[in-house]
Amino acid sequence: MINFNVPTKEEVSQKNQAIFDNLKNKIGFVPNLYATIAYNDNALEDYLNLQNRKSTLSTKEREVINLVVSQVNDCRYCQSAHTAIGKMNGFTDDQILEIREGSASFDSKLDALARFVKDITVSRTHPSAEVVEELFEAGYSKANLVDIIFVIGDKFISNLINGVTNIPIDFPEAPVLETVQE
Protein backbone atom coordinates (compact mmCIF):
# COMPACT_ATOMS: atom_id res chain seq x y z
CA MET A 1 0.00 0.00 0.00
CA ILE A 2 1.27 3.44 -0.90
CA ASN A 3 1.40 6.02 1.87
CA PHE A 4 0.73 9.58 0.80
CA ASN A 5 2.28 12.49 2.62
CA VAL A 6 -0.34 14.75 4.13
CA PRO A 7 0.22 18.20 2.61
CA THR A 8 0.96 21.11 4.89
CA LYS A 9 -0.76 24.46 4.57
CA GLU A 10 2.18 25.80 2.59
CA GLU A 11 1.85 22.96 0.06
CA VAL A 12 -1.75 23.68 -0.96
CA SER A 13 -3.36 26.44 -3.00
CA GLN A 14 -4.21 29.81 -1.45
CA LYS A 15 -7.89 28.88 -1.70
CA ASN A 16 -7.25 25.73 0.34
CA GLN A 17 -4.99 27.61 2.77
CA ALA A 18 -7.99 29.80 3.61
CA ILE A 19 -10.10 26.68 4.15
CA PHE A 20 -7.37 25.26 6.42
CA ASP A 21 -7.52 28.48 8.48
CA ASN A 22 -11.29 28.19 8.69
CA LEU A 23 -11.08 24.55 9.81
CA LYS A 24 -8.48 25.41 12.44
CA ASN A 25 -10.75 28.14 13.80
CA LYS A 26 -13.84 25.90 13.83
CA ILE A 27 -12.51 22.54 15.00
CA GLY A 28 -9.01 23.31 16.23
CA PHE A 29 -7.05 21.43 13.54
CA VAL A 30 -7.12 20.31 9.92
CA PRO A 31 -7.93 16.58 9.80
CA ASN A 32 -5.51 14.63 7.63
CA LEU A 33 -8.35 13.53 5.36
CA TYR A 34 -9.28 17.12 4.57
CA ALA A 35 -5.65 18.09 4.07
CA THR A 36 -5.21 15.20 1.63
CA ILE A 37 -8.31 16.23 -0.31
CA ALA A 38 -6.64 19.65 -0.62
CA TYR A 39 -4.14 18.20 -3.13
CA ASN A 40 -6.89 19.27 -5.55
CA ASP A 41 -7.65 22.99 -5.72
CA ASN A 42 -11.45 22.54 -5.80
CA ALA A 43 -12.20 19.20 -4.16
CA LEU A 44 -11.90 20.27 -0.52
CA GLU A 45 -14.42 23.09 -0.90
CA ASP A 46 -16.74 20.77 -2.84
CA TYR A 47 -16.43 18.02 -0.24
CA LEU A 48 -17.08 20.36 2.68
CA ASN A 49 -20.12 21.76 0.87
CA LEU A 50 -21.43 18.21 0.45
CA GLN A 51 -20.84 17.43 4.11
CA ASN A 52 -22.42 20.64 5.32
CA ARG A 53 -25.45 20.70 3.01
CA LYS A 54 -28.88 21.15 4.57
CA SER A 55 -30.40 17.81 5.45
CA THR A 56 -33.61 16.29 6.74
CA LEU A 57 -31.48 14.05 8.97
CA SER A 58 -30.29 14.76 12.49
CA THR A 59 -26.60 14.77 13.34
CA LYS A 60 -27.10 11.45 15.16
CA GLU A 61 -28.69 9.90 12.08
CA ARG A 62 -25.81 11.11 9.91
CA GLU A 63 -23.33 9.60 12.35
CA VAL A 64 -25.14 6.25 12.21
CA ILE A 65 -24.66 6.31 8.43
CA ASN A 66 -21.01 7.38 8.70
CA LEU A 67 -20.21 4.65 11.23
CA VAL A 68 -21.93 1.84 9.33
CA VAL A 69 -20.49 2.74 5.92
CA SER A 70 -16.99 3.18 7.35
CA GLN A 71 -17.19 -0.23 9.01
CA VAL A 72 -18.49 -2.03 5.92
CA ASN A 73 -15.78 -0.36 3.81
CA ASP A 74 -13.14 -1.11 6.48
CA CYS A 75 -11.96 2.51 6.64
CA ARG A 76 -10.02 2.76 9.90
CA TYR A 77 -9.55 6.52 9.50
CA CYS A 78 -13.29 7.19 9.20
CA GLN A 79 -14.18 4.63 11.88
CA SER A 80 -11.92 6.54 14.27
CA ALA A 81 -13.10 10.00 13.24
CA HIS A 82 -16.78 9.07 13.48
CA THR A 83 -16.35 7.22 16.75
CA ALA A 84 -15.08 10.52 18.21
CA ILE A 85 -17.85 12.51 16.51
CA GLY A 86 -20.46 9.94 17.56
CA LYS A 87 -19.41 10.38 21.19
CA MET A 88 -19.69 14.16 20.79
CA ASN A 89 -23.25 13.57 19.55
CA GLY A 90 -24.25 11.54 22.61
CA PHE A 91 -23.60 7.92 21.63
CA THR A 92 -21.92 5.66 24.19
CA ASP A 93 -18.96 3.43 23.35
CA ASP A 94 -21.22 0.35 23.34
CA GLN A 95 -23.78 2.04 21.11
CA ILE A 96 -21.07 3.05 18.64
CA LEU A 97 -19.77 -0.52 18.45
CA GLU A 98 -23.30 -1.82 17.87
CA ILE A 99 -23.96 0.80 15.19
CA ARG A 100 -20.74 -0.11 13.41
CA GLU A 101 -22.02 -3.69 13.28
CA GLY A 102 -25.18 -2.47 11.53
CA SER A 103 -27.81 -2.27 14.24
CA ALA A 104 -29.02 -0.02 17.05
CA SER A 105 -31.17 -2.05 19.45
CA PHE A 106 -31.34 0.95 21.80
CA ASP A 107 -33.47 2.96 19.29
CA SER A 108 -35.90 1.34 16.83
CA LYS A 109 -35.74 4.18 14.30
CA LEU A 110 -31.93 4.29 14.29
CA ASP A 111 -31.93 0.48 14.09
CA ALA A 112 -33.97 0.57 10.87
CA LEU A 113 -31.55 3.20 9.53
CA ALA A 114 -28.45 1.20 10.46
CA ARG A 115 -29.88 -1.98 8.95
CA PHE A 116 -30.78 -0.17 5.71
CA VAL A 117 -27.37 1.50 5.45
CA LYS A 118 -25.54 -1.76 6.07
CA ASP A 119 -27.66 -3.57 3.48
CA ILE A 120 -27.32 -0.96 0.73
CA THR A 121 -23.58 -0.58 1.37
CA VAL A 122 -22.88 -4.32 1.39
CA SER A 123 -25.05 -4.88 -1.70
CA ARG A 124 -23.45 -1.91 -3.45
CA THR A 125 -26.69 -0.04 -4.27
CA HIS A 126 -29.31 -2.81 -4.21
CA PRO A 127 -30.92 -2.99 -0.75
CA SER A 128 -33.50 -5.65 -0.03
CA ALA A 129 -37.15 -4.67 -0.23
CA GLU A 130 -37.45 -5.69 3.42
CA VAL A 131 -34.95 -3.13 4.76
CA VAL A 132 -36.41 -0.40 2.56
CA GLU A 133 -39.88 -1.17 3.90
CA GLU A 134 -38.55 -1.23 7.49
CA LEU A 135 -36.91 2.16 6.92
CA PHE A 136 -40.23 3.71 5.85
CA GLU A 137 -42.16 1.91 8.61
CA ALA A 138 -39.73 3.40 11.15
CA GLY A 139 -40.81 6.87 10.05
CA TYR A 140 -38.32 7.84 7.36
CA SER A 141 -39.68 9.65 4.30
CA LYS A 142 -38.66 9.63 0.66
CA ALA A 143 -36.88 12.94 1.29
CA ASN A 144 -34.99 11.27 4.14
CA LEU A 145 -34.05 8.41 1.81
CA VAL A 146 -32.45 10.86 -0.62
CA ASP A 147 -30.48 12.46 2.24
CA ILE A 148 -29.42 9.02 3.52
CA ILE A 149 -28.04 8.20 0.09
CA PHE A 150 -26.21 11.56 -0.06
CA VAL A 151 -24.51 10.82 3.27
CA ILE A 152 -23.60 7.31 2.10
CA GLY A 153 -22.05 8.87 -1.01
CA ASP A 154 -20.15 11.40 1.08
CA LYS A 155 -18.75 8.63 3.24
CA PHE A 156 -17.80 6.51 0.23
CA ILE A 157 -15.74 9.44 -1.07
CA SER A 158 -13.76 9.72 2.15
CA ASN A 159 -13.43 5.92 2.47
CA LEU A 160 -12.05 5.75 -1.07
CA ILE A 161 -9.58 8.58 -0.48
CA ASN A 162 -8.33 6.94 2.69
CA GLY A 163 -8.18 3.52 1.05
CA VAL A 164 -5.90 4.83 -1.68
CA THR A 165 -3.79 7.26 0.35
CA ASN A 166 -3.52 5.39 3.69
CA ILE A 167 -3.18 8.69 5.53
CA PRO A 168 -2.32 8.60 9.23
CA ILE A 169 -5.24 8.57 11.65
CA ASP A 170 -5.31 11.81 13.64
CA PHE A 171 -8.21 10.91 15.93
CA PRO A 172 -8.19 8.45 18.85
CA GLU A 173 -8.19 5.06 17.14
CA ALA A 174 -11.48 3.22 17.23
CA PRO A 175 -11.52 -0.38 18.42
CA VAL A 176 -11.04 -2.90 15.65
CA LEU A 177 -14.10 -4.98 14.75
CA GLU A 178 -14.44 -7.76 12.27
CA THR A 179 -15.77 -6.41 8.98
CA VAL A 180 -19.54 -6.55 8.76
CA GLN A 181 -19.87 -7.64 5.15
CA GLU A 182 -22.03 -10.69 4.68
CSV table of C-alpha atoms in Angstrom, one decimal:
chain,number,residue,atom,x,y,z
A,1,MET,CA,0.0,0.0,0.0
A,2,ILE,CA,1.3,3.4,-0.9
A,3,ASN,CA,1.4,6.0,1.9
A,4,PHE,CA,0.7,9.6,0.8
A,5,ASN,CA,2.3,12.5,2.6
A,6,VAL,CA,-0.3,14.7,4.1
A,7,PRO,CA,0.2,18.2,2.6
A,8,THR,CA,1.0,21.1,4.9
A,9,LYS,CA,-0.8,24.5,4.6
A,10,GLU,CA,2.2,25.8,2.6
A,11,GLU,CA,1.9,23.0,0.1
A,12,VAL,CA,-1.7,23.7,-1.0
A,13,SER,CA,-3.4,26.4,-3.0
A,14,GLN,CA,-4.2,29.8,-1.4
A,15,LYS,CA,-7.9,28.9,-1.7
A,16,ASN,CA,-7.2,25.7,0.3
A,17,GLN,CA,-5.0,27.6,2.8
A,18,ALA,CA,-8.0,29.8,3.6
A,19,ILE,CA,-10.1,26.7,4.2
A,20,PHE,CA,-7.4,25.3,6.4
A,21,ASP,CA,-7.5,28.5,8.5
A,22,ASN,CA,-11.3,28.2,8.7
A,23,LEU,CA,-11.1,24.6,9.8
A,24,LYS,CA,-8.5,25.4,12.4
A,25,ASN,CA,-10.7,28.1,13.8
A,26,LYS,CA,-13.8,25.9,13.8
A,27,ILE,CA,-12.5,22.5,15.0
A,28,GLY,CA,-9.0,23.3,16.2
A,29,PHE,CA,-7.1,21.4,13.5
A,30,VAL,CA,-7.1,20.3,9.9
A,31,PRO,CA,-7.9,16.6,9.8
A,32,ASN,CA,-5.5,14.6,7.6
A,33,LEU,CA,-8.3,13.5,5.4
A,34,TYR,CA,-9.3,17.1,4.6
A,35,ALA,CA,-5.6,18.1,4.1
A,36,THR,CA,-5.2,15.2,1.6
A,37,ILE,CA,-8.3,16.2,-0.3
A,38,ALA,CA,-6.6,19.6,-0.6
A,39,TYR,CA,-4.1,18.2,-3.1
A,40,ASN,CA,-6.9,19.3,-5.5
A,41,ASP,CA,-7.6,23.0,-5.7
A,42,ASN,CA,-11.4,22.5,-5.8
A,43,ALA,CA,-12.2,19.2,-4.2
A,44,LEU,CA,-11.9,20.3,-0.5
A,45,GLU,CA,-14.4,23.1,-0.9
A,46,ASP,CA,-16.7,20.8,-2.8
A,47,TYR,CA,-16.4,18.0,-0.2
A,48,LEU,CA,-17.1,20.4,2.7
A,49,ASN,CA,-20.1,21.8,0.9
A,50,LEU,CA,-21.4,18.2,0.4
A,51,GLN,CA,-20.8,17.4,4.1
A,52,ASN,CA,-22.4,20.6,5.3
A,53,ARG,CA,-25.5,20.7,3.0
A,54,LYS,CA,-28.9,21.2,4.6
A,55,SER,CA,-30.4,17.8,5.5
A,56,THR,CA,-33.6,16.3,6.7
A,57,LEU,CA,-31.5,14.0,9.0
A,58,SER,CA,-30.3,14.8,12.5
A,59,THR,CA,-26.6,14.8,13.3
A,60,LYS,CA,-27.1,11.4,15.2
A,61,GLU,CA,-28.7,9.9,12.1
A,62,ARG,CA,-25.8,11.1,9.9
A,63,GLU,CA,-23.3,9.6,12.3
A,64,VAL,CA,-25.1,6.3,12.2
A,65,ILE,CA,-24.7,6.3,8.4
A,66,ASN,CA,-21.0,7.4,8.7
A,67,LEU,CA,-20.2,4.7,11.2
A,68,VAL,CA,-21.9,1.8,9.3
A,69,VAL,CA,-20.5,2.7,5.9
A,70,SER,CA,-17.0,3.2,7.3
A,71,GLN,CA,-17.2,-0.2,9.0
A,72,VAL,CA,-18.5,-2.0,5.9
A,73,ASN,CA,-15.8,-0.4,3.8
A,74,ASP,CA,-13.1,-1.1,6.5
A,75,CYS,CA,-12.0,2.5,6.6
A,76,ARG,CA,-10.0,2.8,9.9
A,77,TYR,CA,-9.6,6.5,9.5
A,78,CYS,CA,-13.3,7.2,9.2
A,79,GLN,CA,-14.2,4.6,11.9
A,80,SER,CA,-11.9,6.5,14.3
A,81,ALA,CA,-13.1,10.0,13.2
A,82,HIS,CA,-16.8,9.1,13.5
A,83,THR,CA,-16.3,7.2,16.8
A,84,ALA,CA,-15.1,10.5,18.2
A,85,ILE,CA,-17.8,12.5,16.5
A,86,GLY,CA,-20.5,9.9,17.6
A,87,LYS,CA,-19.4,10.4,21.2
A,88,MET,CA,-19.7,14.2,20.8
A,89,ASN,CA,-23.3,13.6,19.6
A,90,GLY,CA,-24.2,11.5,22.6
A,91,PHE,CA,-23.6,7.9,21.6
A,92,THR,CA,-21.9,5.7,24.2
A,93,ASP,CA,-19.0,3.4,23.4
A,94,ASP,CA,-21.2,0.4,23.3
A,95,GLN,CA,-23.8,2.0,21.1
A,96,ILE,CA,-21.1,3.0,18.6
A,97,LEU,CA,-19.8,-0.5,18.5
A,98,GLU,CA,-23.3,-1.8,17.9
A,99,ILE,CA,-24.0,0.8,15.2
A,100,ARG,CA,-20.7,-0.1,13.4
A,101,GLU,CA,-22.0,-3.7,13.3
A,102,GLY,CA,-25.2,-2.5,11.5
A,103,SER,CA,-27.8,-2.3,14.2
A,104,ALA,CA,-29.0,0.0,17.1
A,105,SER,CA,-31.2,-2.1,19.5
A,106,PHE,CA,-31.3,0.9,21.8
A,107,ASP,CA,-33.5,3.0,19.3
A,108,SER,CA,-35.9,1.3,16.8
A,109,LYS,CA,-35.7,4.2,14.3
A,110,LEU,CA,-31.9,4.3,14.3
A,111,ASP,CA,-31.9,0.5,14.1
A,112,ALA,CA,-34.0,0.6,10.9
A,113,LEU,CA,-31.6,3.2,9.5
A,114,ALA,CA,-28.4,1.2,10.5
A,115,ARG,CA,-29.9,-2.0,8.9
A,116,PHE,CA,-30.8,-0.2,5.7
A,117,VAL,CA,-27.4,1.5,5.4
A,118,LYS,CA,-25.5,-1.8,6.1
A,119,ASP,CA,-27.7,-3.6,3.5
A,120,ILE,CA,-27.3,-1.0,0.7
A,121,THR,CA,-23.6,-0.6,1.4
A,122,VAL,CA,-22.9,-4.3,1.4
A,123,SER,CA,-25.1,-4.9,-1.7
A,124,ARG,CA,-23.4,-1.9,-3.5
A,125,THR,CA,-26.7,0.0,-4.3
A,126,HIS,CA,-29.3,-2.8,-4.2
A,127,PRO,CA,-30.9,-3.0,-0.8
A,128,SER,CA,-33.5,-5.7,0.0
A,129,ALA,CA,-37.1,-4.7,-0.2
A,130,GLU,CA,-37.5,-5.7,3.4
A,131,VAL,CA,-34.9,-3.1,4.8
A,132,VAL,CA,-36.4,-0.4,2.6
A,133,GLU,CA,-39.9,-1.2,3.9
A,134,GLU,CA,-38.5,-1.2,7.5
A,135,LEU,CA,-36.9,2.2,6.9
A,136,PHE,CA,-40.2,3.7,5.9
A,137,GLU,CA,-42.2,1.9,8.6
A,138,ALA,CA,-39.7,3.4,11.1
A,139,GLY,CA,-40.8,6.9,10.0
A,140,TYR,CA,-38.3,7.8,7.4
A,141,SER,CA,-39.7,9.6,4.3
A,142,LYS,CA,-38.7,9.6,0.7
A,143,ALA,CA,-36.9,12.9,1.3
A,144,ASN,CA,-35.0,11.3,4.1
A,145,LEU,CA,-34.1,8.4,1.8
A,146,VAL,CA,-32.4,10.9,-0.6
A,147,ASP,CA,-30.5,12.5,2.2
A,148,ILE,CA,-29.4,9.0,3.5
A,149,ILE,CA,-28.0,8.2,0.1
A,150,PHE,CA,-26.2,11.6,-0.1
A,151,VAL,CA,-24.5,10.8,3.3
A,152,ILE,CA,-23.6,7.3,2.1
A,153,GLY,CA,-22.1,8.9,-1.0
A,154,ASP,CA,-20.2,11.4,1.1
A,155,LYS,CA,-18.8,8.6,3.2
A,156,PHE,CA,-17.8,6.5,0.2
A,157,ILE,CA,-15.7,9.4,-1.1
A,158,SER,CA,-13.8,9.7,2.2
A,159,ASN,CA,-13.4,5.9,2.5
A,160,LEU,CA,-12.0,5.8,-1.1
A,161,ILE,CA,-9.6,8.6,-0.5
A,162,ASN,CA,-8.3,6.9,2.7
A,163,GLY,CA,-8.2,3.5,1.1
A,164,VAL,CA,-5.9,4.8,-1.7
A,165,THR,CA,-3.8,7.3,0.4
A,166,ASN,CA,-3.5,5.4,3.7
A,167,ILE,CA,-3.2,8.7,5.5
A,168,PRO,CA,-2.3,8.6,9.2
A,169,ILE,CA,-5.2,8.6,11.7
A,170,ASP,CA,-5.3,11.8,13.6
A,171,PHE,CA,-8.2,10.9,15.9
A,172,PRO,CA,-8.2,8.5,18.8
A,173,GLU,CA,-8.2,5.1,17.1
A,174,ALA,CA,-11.5,3.2,17.2
A,175,PRO,CA,-11.5,-0.4,18.4
A,176,VAL,CA,-11.0,-2.9,15.7
A,177,LEU,CA,-14.1,-5.0,14.8
A,178,GLU,CA,-14.4,-7.8,12.3
A,179,THR,CA,-15.8,-6.4,9.0
A,180,VAL,CA,-19.5,-6.6,8.8
A,181,GLN,CA,-19.9,-7.6,5.2
A,182,GLU,CA,-22.0,-10.7,4.7
